Coordinates of C-alpha atoms in Angstrom, one line a residue:
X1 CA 106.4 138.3 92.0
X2 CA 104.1 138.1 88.5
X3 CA 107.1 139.7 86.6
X4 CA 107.8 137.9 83.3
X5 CA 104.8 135.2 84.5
X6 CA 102.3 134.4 82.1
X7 CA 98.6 135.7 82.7
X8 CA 96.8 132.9 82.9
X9 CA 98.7 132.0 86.3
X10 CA 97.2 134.1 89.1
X11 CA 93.4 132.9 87.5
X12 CA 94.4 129.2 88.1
X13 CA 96.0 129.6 91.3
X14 CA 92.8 131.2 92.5
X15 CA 91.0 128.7 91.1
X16 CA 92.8 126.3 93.0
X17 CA 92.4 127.7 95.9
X18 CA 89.1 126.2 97.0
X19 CA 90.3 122.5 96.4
X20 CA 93.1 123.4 98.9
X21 CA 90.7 125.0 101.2
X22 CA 88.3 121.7 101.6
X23 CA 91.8 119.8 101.6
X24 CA 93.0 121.1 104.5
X25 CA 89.9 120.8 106.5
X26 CA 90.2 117.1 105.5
X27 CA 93.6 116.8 106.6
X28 CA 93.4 118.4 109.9
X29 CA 89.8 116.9 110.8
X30 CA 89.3 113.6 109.1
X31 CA 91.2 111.1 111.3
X32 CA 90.1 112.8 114.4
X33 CA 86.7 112.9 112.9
X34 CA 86.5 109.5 112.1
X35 CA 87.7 108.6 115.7
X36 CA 84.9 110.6 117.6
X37 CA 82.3 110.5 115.3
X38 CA 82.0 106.2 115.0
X39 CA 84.2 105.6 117.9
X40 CA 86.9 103.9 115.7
X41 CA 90.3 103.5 116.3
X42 CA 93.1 105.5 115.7
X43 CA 94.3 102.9 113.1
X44 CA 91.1 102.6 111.5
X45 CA 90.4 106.0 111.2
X46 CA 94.0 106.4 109.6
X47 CA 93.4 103.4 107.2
X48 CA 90.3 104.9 105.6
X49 CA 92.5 108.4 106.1
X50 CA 95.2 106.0 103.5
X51 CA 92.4 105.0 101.4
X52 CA 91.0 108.4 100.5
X53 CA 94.1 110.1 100.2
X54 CA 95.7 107.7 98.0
X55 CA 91.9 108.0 95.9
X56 CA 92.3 111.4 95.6
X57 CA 95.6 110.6 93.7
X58 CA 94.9 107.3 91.8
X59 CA 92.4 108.7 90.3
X60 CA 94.0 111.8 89.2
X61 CA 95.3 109.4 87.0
X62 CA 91.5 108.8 85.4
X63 CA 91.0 111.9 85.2
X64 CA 94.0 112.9 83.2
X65 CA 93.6 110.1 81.0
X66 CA 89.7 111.3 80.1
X67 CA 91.2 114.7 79.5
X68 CA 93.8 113.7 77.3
X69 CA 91.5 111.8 75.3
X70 CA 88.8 114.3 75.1
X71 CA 91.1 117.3 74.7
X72 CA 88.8 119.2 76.9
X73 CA 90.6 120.1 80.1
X74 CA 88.4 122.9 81.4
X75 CA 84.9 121.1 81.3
X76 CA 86.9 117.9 83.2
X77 CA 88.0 120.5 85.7
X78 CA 84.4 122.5 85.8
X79 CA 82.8 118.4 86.5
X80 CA 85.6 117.8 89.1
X81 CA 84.7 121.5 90.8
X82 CA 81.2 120.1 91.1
X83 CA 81.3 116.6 92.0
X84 CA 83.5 117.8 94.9
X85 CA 81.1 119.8 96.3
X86 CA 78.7 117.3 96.4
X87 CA 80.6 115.2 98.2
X88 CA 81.6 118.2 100.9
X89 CA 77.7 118.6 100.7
X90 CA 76.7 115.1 102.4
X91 CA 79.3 115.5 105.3
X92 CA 77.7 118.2 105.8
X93 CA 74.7 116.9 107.1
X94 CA 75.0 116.4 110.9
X95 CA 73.5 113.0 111.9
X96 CA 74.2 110.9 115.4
X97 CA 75.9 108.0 115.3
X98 CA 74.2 105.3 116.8
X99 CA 74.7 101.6 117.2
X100 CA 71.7 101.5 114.8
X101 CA 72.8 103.5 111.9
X102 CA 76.6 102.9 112.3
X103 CA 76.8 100.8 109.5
X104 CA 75.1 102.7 106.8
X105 CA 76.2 106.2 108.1
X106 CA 79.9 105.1 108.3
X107 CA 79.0 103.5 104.6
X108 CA 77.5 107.1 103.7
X109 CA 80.7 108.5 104.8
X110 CA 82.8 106.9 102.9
X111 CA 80.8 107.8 99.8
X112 CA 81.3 111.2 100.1
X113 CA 84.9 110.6 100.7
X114 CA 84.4 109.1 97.4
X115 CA 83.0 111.7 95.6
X116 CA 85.6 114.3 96.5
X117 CA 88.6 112.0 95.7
X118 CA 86.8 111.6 92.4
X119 CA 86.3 115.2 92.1
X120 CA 89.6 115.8 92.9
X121 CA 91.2 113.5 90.2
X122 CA 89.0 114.9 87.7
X123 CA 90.4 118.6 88.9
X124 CA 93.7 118.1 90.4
X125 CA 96.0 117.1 87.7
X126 CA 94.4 118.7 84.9
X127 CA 94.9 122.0 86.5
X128 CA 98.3 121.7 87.0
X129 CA 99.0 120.4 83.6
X130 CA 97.4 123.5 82.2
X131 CA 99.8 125.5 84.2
X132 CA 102.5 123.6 83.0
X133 CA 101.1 124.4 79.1
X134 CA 101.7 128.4 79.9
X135 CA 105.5 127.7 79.6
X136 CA 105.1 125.7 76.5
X137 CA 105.9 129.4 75.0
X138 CA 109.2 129.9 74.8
X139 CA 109.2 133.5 76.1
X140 CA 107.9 131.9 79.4
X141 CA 109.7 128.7 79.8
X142 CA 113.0 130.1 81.9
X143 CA 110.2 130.6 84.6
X144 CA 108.9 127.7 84.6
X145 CA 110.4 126.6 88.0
X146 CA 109.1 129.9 89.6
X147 CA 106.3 129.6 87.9
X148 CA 105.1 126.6 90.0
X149 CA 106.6 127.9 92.8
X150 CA 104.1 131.1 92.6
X151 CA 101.3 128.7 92.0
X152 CA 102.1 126.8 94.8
X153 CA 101.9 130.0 97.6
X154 CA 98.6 131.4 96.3
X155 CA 96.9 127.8 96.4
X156 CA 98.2 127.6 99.7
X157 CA 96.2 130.7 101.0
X158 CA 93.1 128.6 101.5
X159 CA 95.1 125.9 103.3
X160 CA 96.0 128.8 106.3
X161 CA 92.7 129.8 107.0
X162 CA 91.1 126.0 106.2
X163 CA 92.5 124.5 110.0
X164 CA 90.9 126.6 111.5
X165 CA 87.4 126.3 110.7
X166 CA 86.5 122.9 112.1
X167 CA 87.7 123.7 115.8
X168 CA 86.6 127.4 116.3
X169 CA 82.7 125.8 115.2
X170 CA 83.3 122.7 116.9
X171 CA 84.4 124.9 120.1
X172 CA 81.3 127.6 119.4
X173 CA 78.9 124.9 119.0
X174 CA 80.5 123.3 122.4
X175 CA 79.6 126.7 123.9
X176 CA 76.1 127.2 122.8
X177 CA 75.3 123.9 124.6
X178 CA 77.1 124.4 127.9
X179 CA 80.2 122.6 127.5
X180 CA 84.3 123.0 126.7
X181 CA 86.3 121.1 124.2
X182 CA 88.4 118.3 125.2
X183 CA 90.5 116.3 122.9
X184 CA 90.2 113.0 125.0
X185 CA 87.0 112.8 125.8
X186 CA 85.4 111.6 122.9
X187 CA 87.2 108.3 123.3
X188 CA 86.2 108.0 126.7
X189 CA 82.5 108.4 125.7
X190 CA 82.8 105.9 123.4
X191 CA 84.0 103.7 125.1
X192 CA 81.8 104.0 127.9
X193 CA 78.6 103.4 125.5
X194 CA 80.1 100.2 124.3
X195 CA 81.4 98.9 127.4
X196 CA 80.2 100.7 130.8
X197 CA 80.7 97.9 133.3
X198 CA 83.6 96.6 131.9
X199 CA 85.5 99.5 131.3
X200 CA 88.8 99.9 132.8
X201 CA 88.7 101.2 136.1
X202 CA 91.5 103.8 135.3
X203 CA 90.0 105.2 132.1
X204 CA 86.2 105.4 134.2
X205 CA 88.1 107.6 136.9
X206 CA 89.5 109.6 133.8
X207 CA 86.0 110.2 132.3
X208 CA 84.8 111.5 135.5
X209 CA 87.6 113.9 135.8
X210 CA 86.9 114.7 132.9
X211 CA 83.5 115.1 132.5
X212 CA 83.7 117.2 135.0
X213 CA 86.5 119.8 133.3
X214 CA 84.3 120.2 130.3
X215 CA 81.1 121.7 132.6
X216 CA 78.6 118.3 133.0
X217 CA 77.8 116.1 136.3
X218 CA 80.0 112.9 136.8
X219 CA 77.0 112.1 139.2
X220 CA 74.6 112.3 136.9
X221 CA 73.5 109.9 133.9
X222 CA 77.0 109.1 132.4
X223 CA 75.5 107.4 129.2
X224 CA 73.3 110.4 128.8
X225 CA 76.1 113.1 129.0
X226 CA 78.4 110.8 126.9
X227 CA 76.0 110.8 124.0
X228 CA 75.0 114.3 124.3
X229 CA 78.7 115.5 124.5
X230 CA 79.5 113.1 121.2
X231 CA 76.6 114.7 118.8
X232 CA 76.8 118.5 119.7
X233 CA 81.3 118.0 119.7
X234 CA 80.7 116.4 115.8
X235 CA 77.5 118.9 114.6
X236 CA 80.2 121.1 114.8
X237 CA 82.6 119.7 112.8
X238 CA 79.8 118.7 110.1
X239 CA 78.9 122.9 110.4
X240 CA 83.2 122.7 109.0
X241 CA 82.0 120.9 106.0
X242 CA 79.6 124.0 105.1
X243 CA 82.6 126.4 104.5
X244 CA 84.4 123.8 102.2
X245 CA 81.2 123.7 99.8
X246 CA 81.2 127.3 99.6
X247 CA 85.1 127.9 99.0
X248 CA 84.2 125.2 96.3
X249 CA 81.7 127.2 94.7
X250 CA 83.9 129.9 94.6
X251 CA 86.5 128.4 92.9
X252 CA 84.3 127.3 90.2
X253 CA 83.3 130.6 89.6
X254 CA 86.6 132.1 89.6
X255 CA 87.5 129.3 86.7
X256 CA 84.4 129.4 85.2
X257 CA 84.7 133.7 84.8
X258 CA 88.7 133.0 84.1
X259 CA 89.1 130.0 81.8
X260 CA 89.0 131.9 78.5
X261 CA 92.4 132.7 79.5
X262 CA 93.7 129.4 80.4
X263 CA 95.5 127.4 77.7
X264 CA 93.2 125.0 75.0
X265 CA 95.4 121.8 74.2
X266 CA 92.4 120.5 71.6
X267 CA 92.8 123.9 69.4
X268 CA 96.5 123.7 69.5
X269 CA 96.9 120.5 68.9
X270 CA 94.5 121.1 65.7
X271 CA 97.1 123.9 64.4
X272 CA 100.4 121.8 64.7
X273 CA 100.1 118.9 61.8
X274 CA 103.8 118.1 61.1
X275 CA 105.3 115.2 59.4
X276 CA 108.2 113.2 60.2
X277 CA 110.4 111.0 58.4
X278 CA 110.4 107.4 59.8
X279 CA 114.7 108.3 61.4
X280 CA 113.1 111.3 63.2
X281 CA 110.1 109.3 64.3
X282 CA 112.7 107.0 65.8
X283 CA 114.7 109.2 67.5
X284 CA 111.6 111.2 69.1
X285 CA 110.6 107.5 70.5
X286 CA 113.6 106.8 71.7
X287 CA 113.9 110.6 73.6
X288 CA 110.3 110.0 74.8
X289 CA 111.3 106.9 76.3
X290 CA 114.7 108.1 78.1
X291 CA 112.2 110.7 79.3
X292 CA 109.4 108.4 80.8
X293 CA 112.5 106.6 82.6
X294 CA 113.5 110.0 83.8
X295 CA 110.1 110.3 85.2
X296 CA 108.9 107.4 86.5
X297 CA 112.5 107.1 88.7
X298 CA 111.9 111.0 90.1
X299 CA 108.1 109.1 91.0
X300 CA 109.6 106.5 92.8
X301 CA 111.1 109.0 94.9
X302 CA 107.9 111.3 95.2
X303 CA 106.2 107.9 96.9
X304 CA 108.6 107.6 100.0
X305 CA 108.6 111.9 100.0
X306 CA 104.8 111.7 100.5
X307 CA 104.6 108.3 103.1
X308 CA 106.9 110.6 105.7
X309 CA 105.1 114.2 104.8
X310 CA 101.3 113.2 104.9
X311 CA 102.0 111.9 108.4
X312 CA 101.0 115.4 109.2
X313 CA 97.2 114.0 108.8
X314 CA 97.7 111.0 110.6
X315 CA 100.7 110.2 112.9
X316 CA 102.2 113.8 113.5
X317 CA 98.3 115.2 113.9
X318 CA 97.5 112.6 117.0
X319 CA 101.0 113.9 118.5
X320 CA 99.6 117.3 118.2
X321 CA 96.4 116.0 120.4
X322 CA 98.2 113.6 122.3
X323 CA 101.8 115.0 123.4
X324 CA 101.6 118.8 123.0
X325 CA 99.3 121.2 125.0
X326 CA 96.2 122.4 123.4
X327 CA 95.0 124.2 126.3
X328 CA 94.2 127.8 124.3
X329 CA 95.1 125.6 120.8
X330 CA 93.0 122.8 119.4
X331 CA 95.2 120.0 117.6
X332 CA 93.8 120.8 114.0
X333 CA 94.6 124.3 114.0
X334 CA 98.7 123.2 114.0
X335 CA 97.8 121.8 109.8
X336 CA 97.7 125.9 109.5
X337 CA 101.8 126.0 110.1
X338 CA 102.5 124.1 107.0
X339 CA 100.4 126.4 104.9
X340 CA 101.7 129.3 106.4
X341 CA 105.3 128.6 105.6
X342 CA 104.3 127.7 102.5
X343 CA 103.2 131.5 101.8
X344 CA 106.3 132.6 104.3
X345 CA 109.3 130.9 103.4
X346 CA 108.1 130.5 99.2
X347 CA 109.9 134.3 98.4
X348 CA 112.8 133.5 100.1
X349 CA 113.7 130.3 98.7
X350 CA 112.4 131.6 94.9
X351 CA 115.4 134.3 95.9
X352 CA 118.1 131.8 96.9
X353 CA 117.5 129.8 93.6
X354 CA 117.5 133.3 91.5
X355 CA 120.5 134.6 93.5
X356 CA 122.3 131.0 92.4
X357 CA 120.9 131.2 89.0
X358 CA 122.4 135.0 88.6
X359 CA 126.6 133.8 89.6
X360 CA 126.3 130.9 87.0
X361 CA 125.6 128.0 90.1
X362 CA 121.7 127.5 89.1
X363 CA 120.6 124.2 91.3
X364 CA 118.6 121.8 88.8
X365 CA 115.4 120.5 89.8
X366 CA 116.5 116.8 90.2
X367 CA 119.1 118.4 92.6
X368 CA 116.6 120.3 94.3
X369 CA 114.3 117.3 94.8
X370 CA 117.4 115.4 96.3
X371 CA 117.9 118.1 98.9
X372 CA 114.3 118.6 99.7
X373 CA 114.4 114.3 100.9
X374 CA 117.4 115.9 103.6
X375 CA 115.3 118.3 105.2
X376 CA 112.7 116.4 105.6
X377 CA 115.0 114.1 107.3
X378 CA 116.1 116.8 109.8
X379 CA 112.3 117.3 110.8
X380 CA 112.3 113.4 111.9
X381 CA 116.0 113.3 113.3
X382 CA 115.1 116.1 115.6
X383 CA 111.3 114.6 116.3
X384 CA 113.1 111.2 117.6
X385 CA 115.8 113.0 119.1
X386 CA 113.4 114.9 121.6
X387 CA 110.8 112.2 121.6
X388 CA 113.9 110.1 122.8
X389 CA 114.8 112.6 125.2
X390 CA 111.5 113.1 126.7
X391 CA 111.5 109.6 127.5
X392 CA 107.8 109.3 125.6
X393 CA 106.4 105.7 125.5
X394 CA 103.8 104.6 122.7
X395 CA 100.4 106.4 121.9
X396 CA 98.6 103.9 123.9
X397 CA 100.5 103.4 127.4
X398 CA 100.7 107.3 127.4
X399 CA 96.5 108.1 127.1
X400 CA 95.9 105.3 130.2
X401 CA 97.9 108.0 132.2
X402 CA 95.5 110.0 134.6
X403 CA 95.1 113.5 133.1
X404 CA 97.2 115.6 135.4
X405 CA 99.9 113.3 134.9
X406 CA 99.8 113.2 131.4
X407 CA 99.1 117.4 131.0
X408 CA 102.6 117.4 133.3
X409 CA 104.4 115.4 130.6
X410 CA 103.2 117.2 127.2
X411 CA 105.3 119.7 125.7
X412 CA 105.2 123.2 124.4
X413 CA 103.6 124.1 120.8
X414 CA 107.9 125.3 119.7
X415 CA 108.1 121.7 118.7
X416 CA 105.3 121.5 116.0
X417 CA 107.0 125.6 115.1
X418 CA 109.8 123.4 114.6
X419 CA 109.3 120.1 112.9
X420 CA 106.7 121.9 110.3
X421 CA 109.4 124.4 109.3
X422 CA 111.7 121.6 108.1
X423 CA 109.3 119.5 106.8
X424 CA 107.7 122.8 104.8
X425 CA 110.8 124.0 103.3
X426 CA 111.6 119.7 102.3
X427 CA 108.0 120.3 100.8
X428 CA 108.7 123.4 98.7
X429 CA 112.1 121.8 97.3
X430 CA 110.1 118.7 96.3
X431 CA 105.9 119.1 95.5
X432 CA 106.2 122.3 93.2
X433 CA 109.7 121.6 91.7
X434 CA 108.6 117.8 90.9
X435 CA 105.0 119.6 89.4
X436 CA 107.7 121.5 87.0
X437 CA 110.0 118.4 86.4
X438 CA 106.9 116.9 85.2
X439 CA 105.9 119.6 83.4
X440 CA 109.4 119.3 81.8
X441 CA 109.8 115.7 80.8
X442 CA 106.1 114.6 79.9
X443 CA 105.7 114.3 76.4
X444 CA 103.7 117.4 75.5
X445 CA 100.3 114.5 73.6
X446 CA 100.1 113.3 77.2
X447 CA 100.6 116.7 79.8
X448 CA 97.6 115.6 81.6
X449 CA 98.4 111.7 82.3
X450 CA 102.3 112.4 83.5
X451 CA 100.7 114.9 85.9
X452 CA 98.1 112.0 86.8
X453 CA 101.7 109.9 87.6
X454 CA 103.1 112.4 90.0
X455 CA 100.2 112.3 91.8
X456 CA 99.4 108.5 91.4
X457 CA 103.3 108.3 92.8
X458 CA 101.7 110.5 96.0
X459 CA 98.6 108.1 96.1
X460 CA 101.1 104.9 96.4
X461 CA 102.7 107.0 99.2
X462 CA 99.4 107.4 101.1
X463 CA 98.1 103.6 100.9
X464 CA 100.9 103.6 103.3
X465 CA 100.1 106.2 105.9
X466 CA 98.4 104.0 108.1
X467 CA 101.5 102.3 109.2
X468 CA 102.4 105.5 111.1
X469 CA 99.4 105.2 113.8
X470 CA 100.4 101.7 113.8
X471 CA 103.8 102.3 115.2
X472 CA 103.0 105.1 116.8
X473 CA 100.5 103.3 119.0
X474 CA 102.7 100.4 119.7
X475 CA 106.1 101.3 120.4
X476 CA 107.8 104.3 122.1
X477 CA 107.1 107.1 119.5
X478 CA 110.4 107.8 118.5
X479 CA 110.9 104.9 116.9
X480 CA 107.9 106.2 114.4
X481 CA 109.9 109.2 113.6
X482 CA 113.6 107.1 113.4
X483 CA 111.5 104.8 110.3
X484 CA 110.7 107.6 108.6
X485 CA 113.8 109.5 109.0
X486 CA 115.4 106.2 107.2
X487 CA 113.4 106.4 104.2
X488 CA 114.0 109.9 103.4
X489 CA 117.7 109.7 104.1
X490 CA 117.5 106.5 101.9
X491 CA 115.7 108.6 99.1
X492 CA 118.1 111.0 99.3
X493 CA 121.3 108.5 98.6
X494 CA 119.3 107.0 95.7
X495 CA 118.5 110.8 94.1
X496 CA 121.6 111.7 94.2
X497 CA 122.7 108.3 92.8
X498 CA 120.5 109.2 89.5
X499 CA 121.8 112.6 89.2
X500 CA 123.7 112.8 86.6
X501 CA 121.7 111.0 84.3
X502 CA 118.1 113.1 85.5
X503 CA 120.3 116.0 84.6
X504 CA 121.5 115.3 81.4
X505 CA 117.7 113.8 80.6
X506 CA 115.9 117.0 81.6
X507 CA 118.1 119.5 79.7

């Protein structure tokens, strides 16, 4: 798989692999976090979901700007390793939510949030344009594609193992104090703290049932058992928070022991002092501009790629909970399929684009991208078709049914085995391949900011996430999956629309 890859490739992949590792936790656990922990709704949860994700990516876009202008890349990465860890450090902490402390806790929250999406921006895009800088050499650059696809498995490792964490503590912890995990029942509580009298007849009958499944006394003192179930179900997903600072630390030390290897834009850019006549200056301009066109129209694609895929941490994670049976399966744990492909499907795809390469019908990358935005339209056509079939209504009429009615109407785990294949294989003809078109296009004085852009383009897509809960909630949930299935069938027309022009632009 290394053959005819440059060194410094398996050090940054590894030291990639911690960031991915405290991602993942984050996008199995953070909405359904946020939901049990404070008690807030599913839409709320997924709008601060929106708002972190999109940080992590805006300010990618600050963090390749201070590289570029510092030409020091690995000490912006070594600062993003550690404020990252800081932040992973405070969720850490495992303190109750109560109606005294909501307001600060939730506010503490959300600075740690901060503090990894800062991290992140500080580490994420720098990486990757360092990675891009090992096929600057021309012995290397025919790999470039691979290259990134290679990167993309090995940072992926962490991702497999990251889901999970969260619910095997969250379902030891359970255990230690005499009880079993239930995904509905930390709504239930919640809303019996806040309301008790006045809660809905329907939903009290299903929090007896129910507290009575997961080993306590529906008899007994209800507020009492609802607030004990709430802090010991979220210690344990704090405990989650512990693994993600130490895969951090590893990470920086694998960079820290690796970076001599890694590429030094500020030394190179010393050695290479060339003059140009005023017509060449002019015609570099104008190619830099054609180029930065090129760019920004392949990131106007990457926005609607990322609104439908990141539904995994939002809309397509409460299905998991909601419609599909998690009776020997917790609902995070399903984030470990897309991974998994990821590391699964990589080598086989890497061979059909060599095997095409080899008999003279090589697929560009702005064809590739193109095709990745119809596959992820097959996951959503056949999510809406069987939602359709299955006659499911909206999120919200479906959790007032009575337990054994709605355990009678959930389906089999094949579907997520299903959906996450198409939408991995979309993924792998889009996120690495657009890291290398990048890579390709960006003018070589500003690596780090066009790598910010790609991910800025994915931050634009996640300010947008929380529409999915919205719909999801409201209507019958296959008209969720038809809107996204519409905008990646749109963004396929409009790729292959540019085409010929990306093509000739990227040659």
């Amino acid at each position: 798989m290394f053959k005819n890859q440059p060194k410094g490739l398996l050090p940054a992949a590894l030291s990639n692999m911690g960031e991915r590792f405290g991602y993942y936790i984050m996008n199995a656990v953070l909405v359904l976090f946020l939901c049990s922990k404070f008690g807030l709704s599913e839409e709320t949860s997924a709008l601060i979901y929106s708002f972190f994700y999109a940080g992590i990516y805006v300010l990618s876009l600050v963090g390749g700007l201070i590289a570029d202008k510092t030409q020091n890349y690995k000490s912006t990465i070594i600062w993003g390793l550690i404020i990252m860890t800081l932040g992973y450090l405070v969720l850490s902490i495992p303190i109750f939510a109560t109606s005294e402390n909501h307001t600060w806790l939730l506010a503490l929250t959300c600075g740690a949030l901060f503090f990894i999406a800062f991290g992140n921006g500080l580490f994420k895009g720098n990486l990757q344009a360092m990675v891009g800088q090992l096929y600057d050499n021309p012995r290397y650059a025919s790999q470039r594609d691979s290259g990134f696809q290679i990167f993309y498995v090995f940072i992926n490792i962490g991702g497999v193992v990251a889901p999970f964490v969260a619910p095997l503590l969250r379902s030891w912890w359970l255990g230690e104090n005499g009880f079993l995990y239930n995904a509905s029942l930390p709504a239930l509580c919640h809303e019996y703290l806040s309301l008790t009298d006045s809660m809905d007849t329907q939903n009290v009958n299903n929090l007896y049932a129910l507290i009575t499944q997961v080993g306590g006394n529906a008899a007994g003192n209800v507020s009492q058992f609802c607030s004990e179930y709430l802090n010991v179900f979220n210690t344990g997903i704090h405990y989650s928070f512990i693994a993600s600072v130490c895969a951090m630390l590893i990470s920086l030390s694998i960079f820290l022991a690796t970076k001599k290897g890694l590429p030094s834009p500020a030394k190179k850019s010393k050695e290479e002092t060339v003059s140009y006549s005023p017509e060449e200056k002019k015609k570099m301009a104008a190619e830099i501009k054609q180029r930065m066109y090129a760019l920004f129209a392949v990131l106007g694609i990457a926005i609607f790629f990322w609104f439908s895929f990141h539904q995994n941490g939002t809309s397509l994670s409460l299905f998991a909970r909601d419609f599909v049976k998690t009776d020997s399966v917790q609902p995070e744990i399903w984030q470990a399929l897309n991974p998994f492909y990821v590391i699964i499907l990589t080598p086989f795809v890497m061979m059909l684009f060599s095997r095409l390469s080899k008999r003279g019908k090589e697929i560009s990358t702005p064809r590739k991208i193109a095709i990745g935005m119809g596959l992820a339209g097959v996951a959503y056509i056949f999510l809406a078709v069987f939602s359709a079939i299955k006659g499911y209504p909206s999120a919200d009429v479906f959790k007032t049914l009575s337990p054994d009615v709605a355990d009678s109407l959930k389906t089999g785990p094949w579907v997520l085995f299903v959906l996450y294949f198409f939408l991995t294989v979309a993924e792998l003809f889009i996120s690495p391949l657009g890291l290398s078109f990048v890579s390709k296009v960006a003018p070589k004085h500003l690596q780090g900011l066009c790598q910010g852009l790609w991910l800025g383009a994915t931050a634009v897509g996640n300010l947008l996430l929380w529409i999915g809960p919205l719909i999801y909630n409201a209507c019958p949930i296959w008209v969720a999956w038809t809107v996204f299935l519409t905008v990646c069938i749109i963004s396929m027309g409009v790729m292959y629309g540019m085409l010929t022009w990306l093509e000739r632009v990227t040659k």
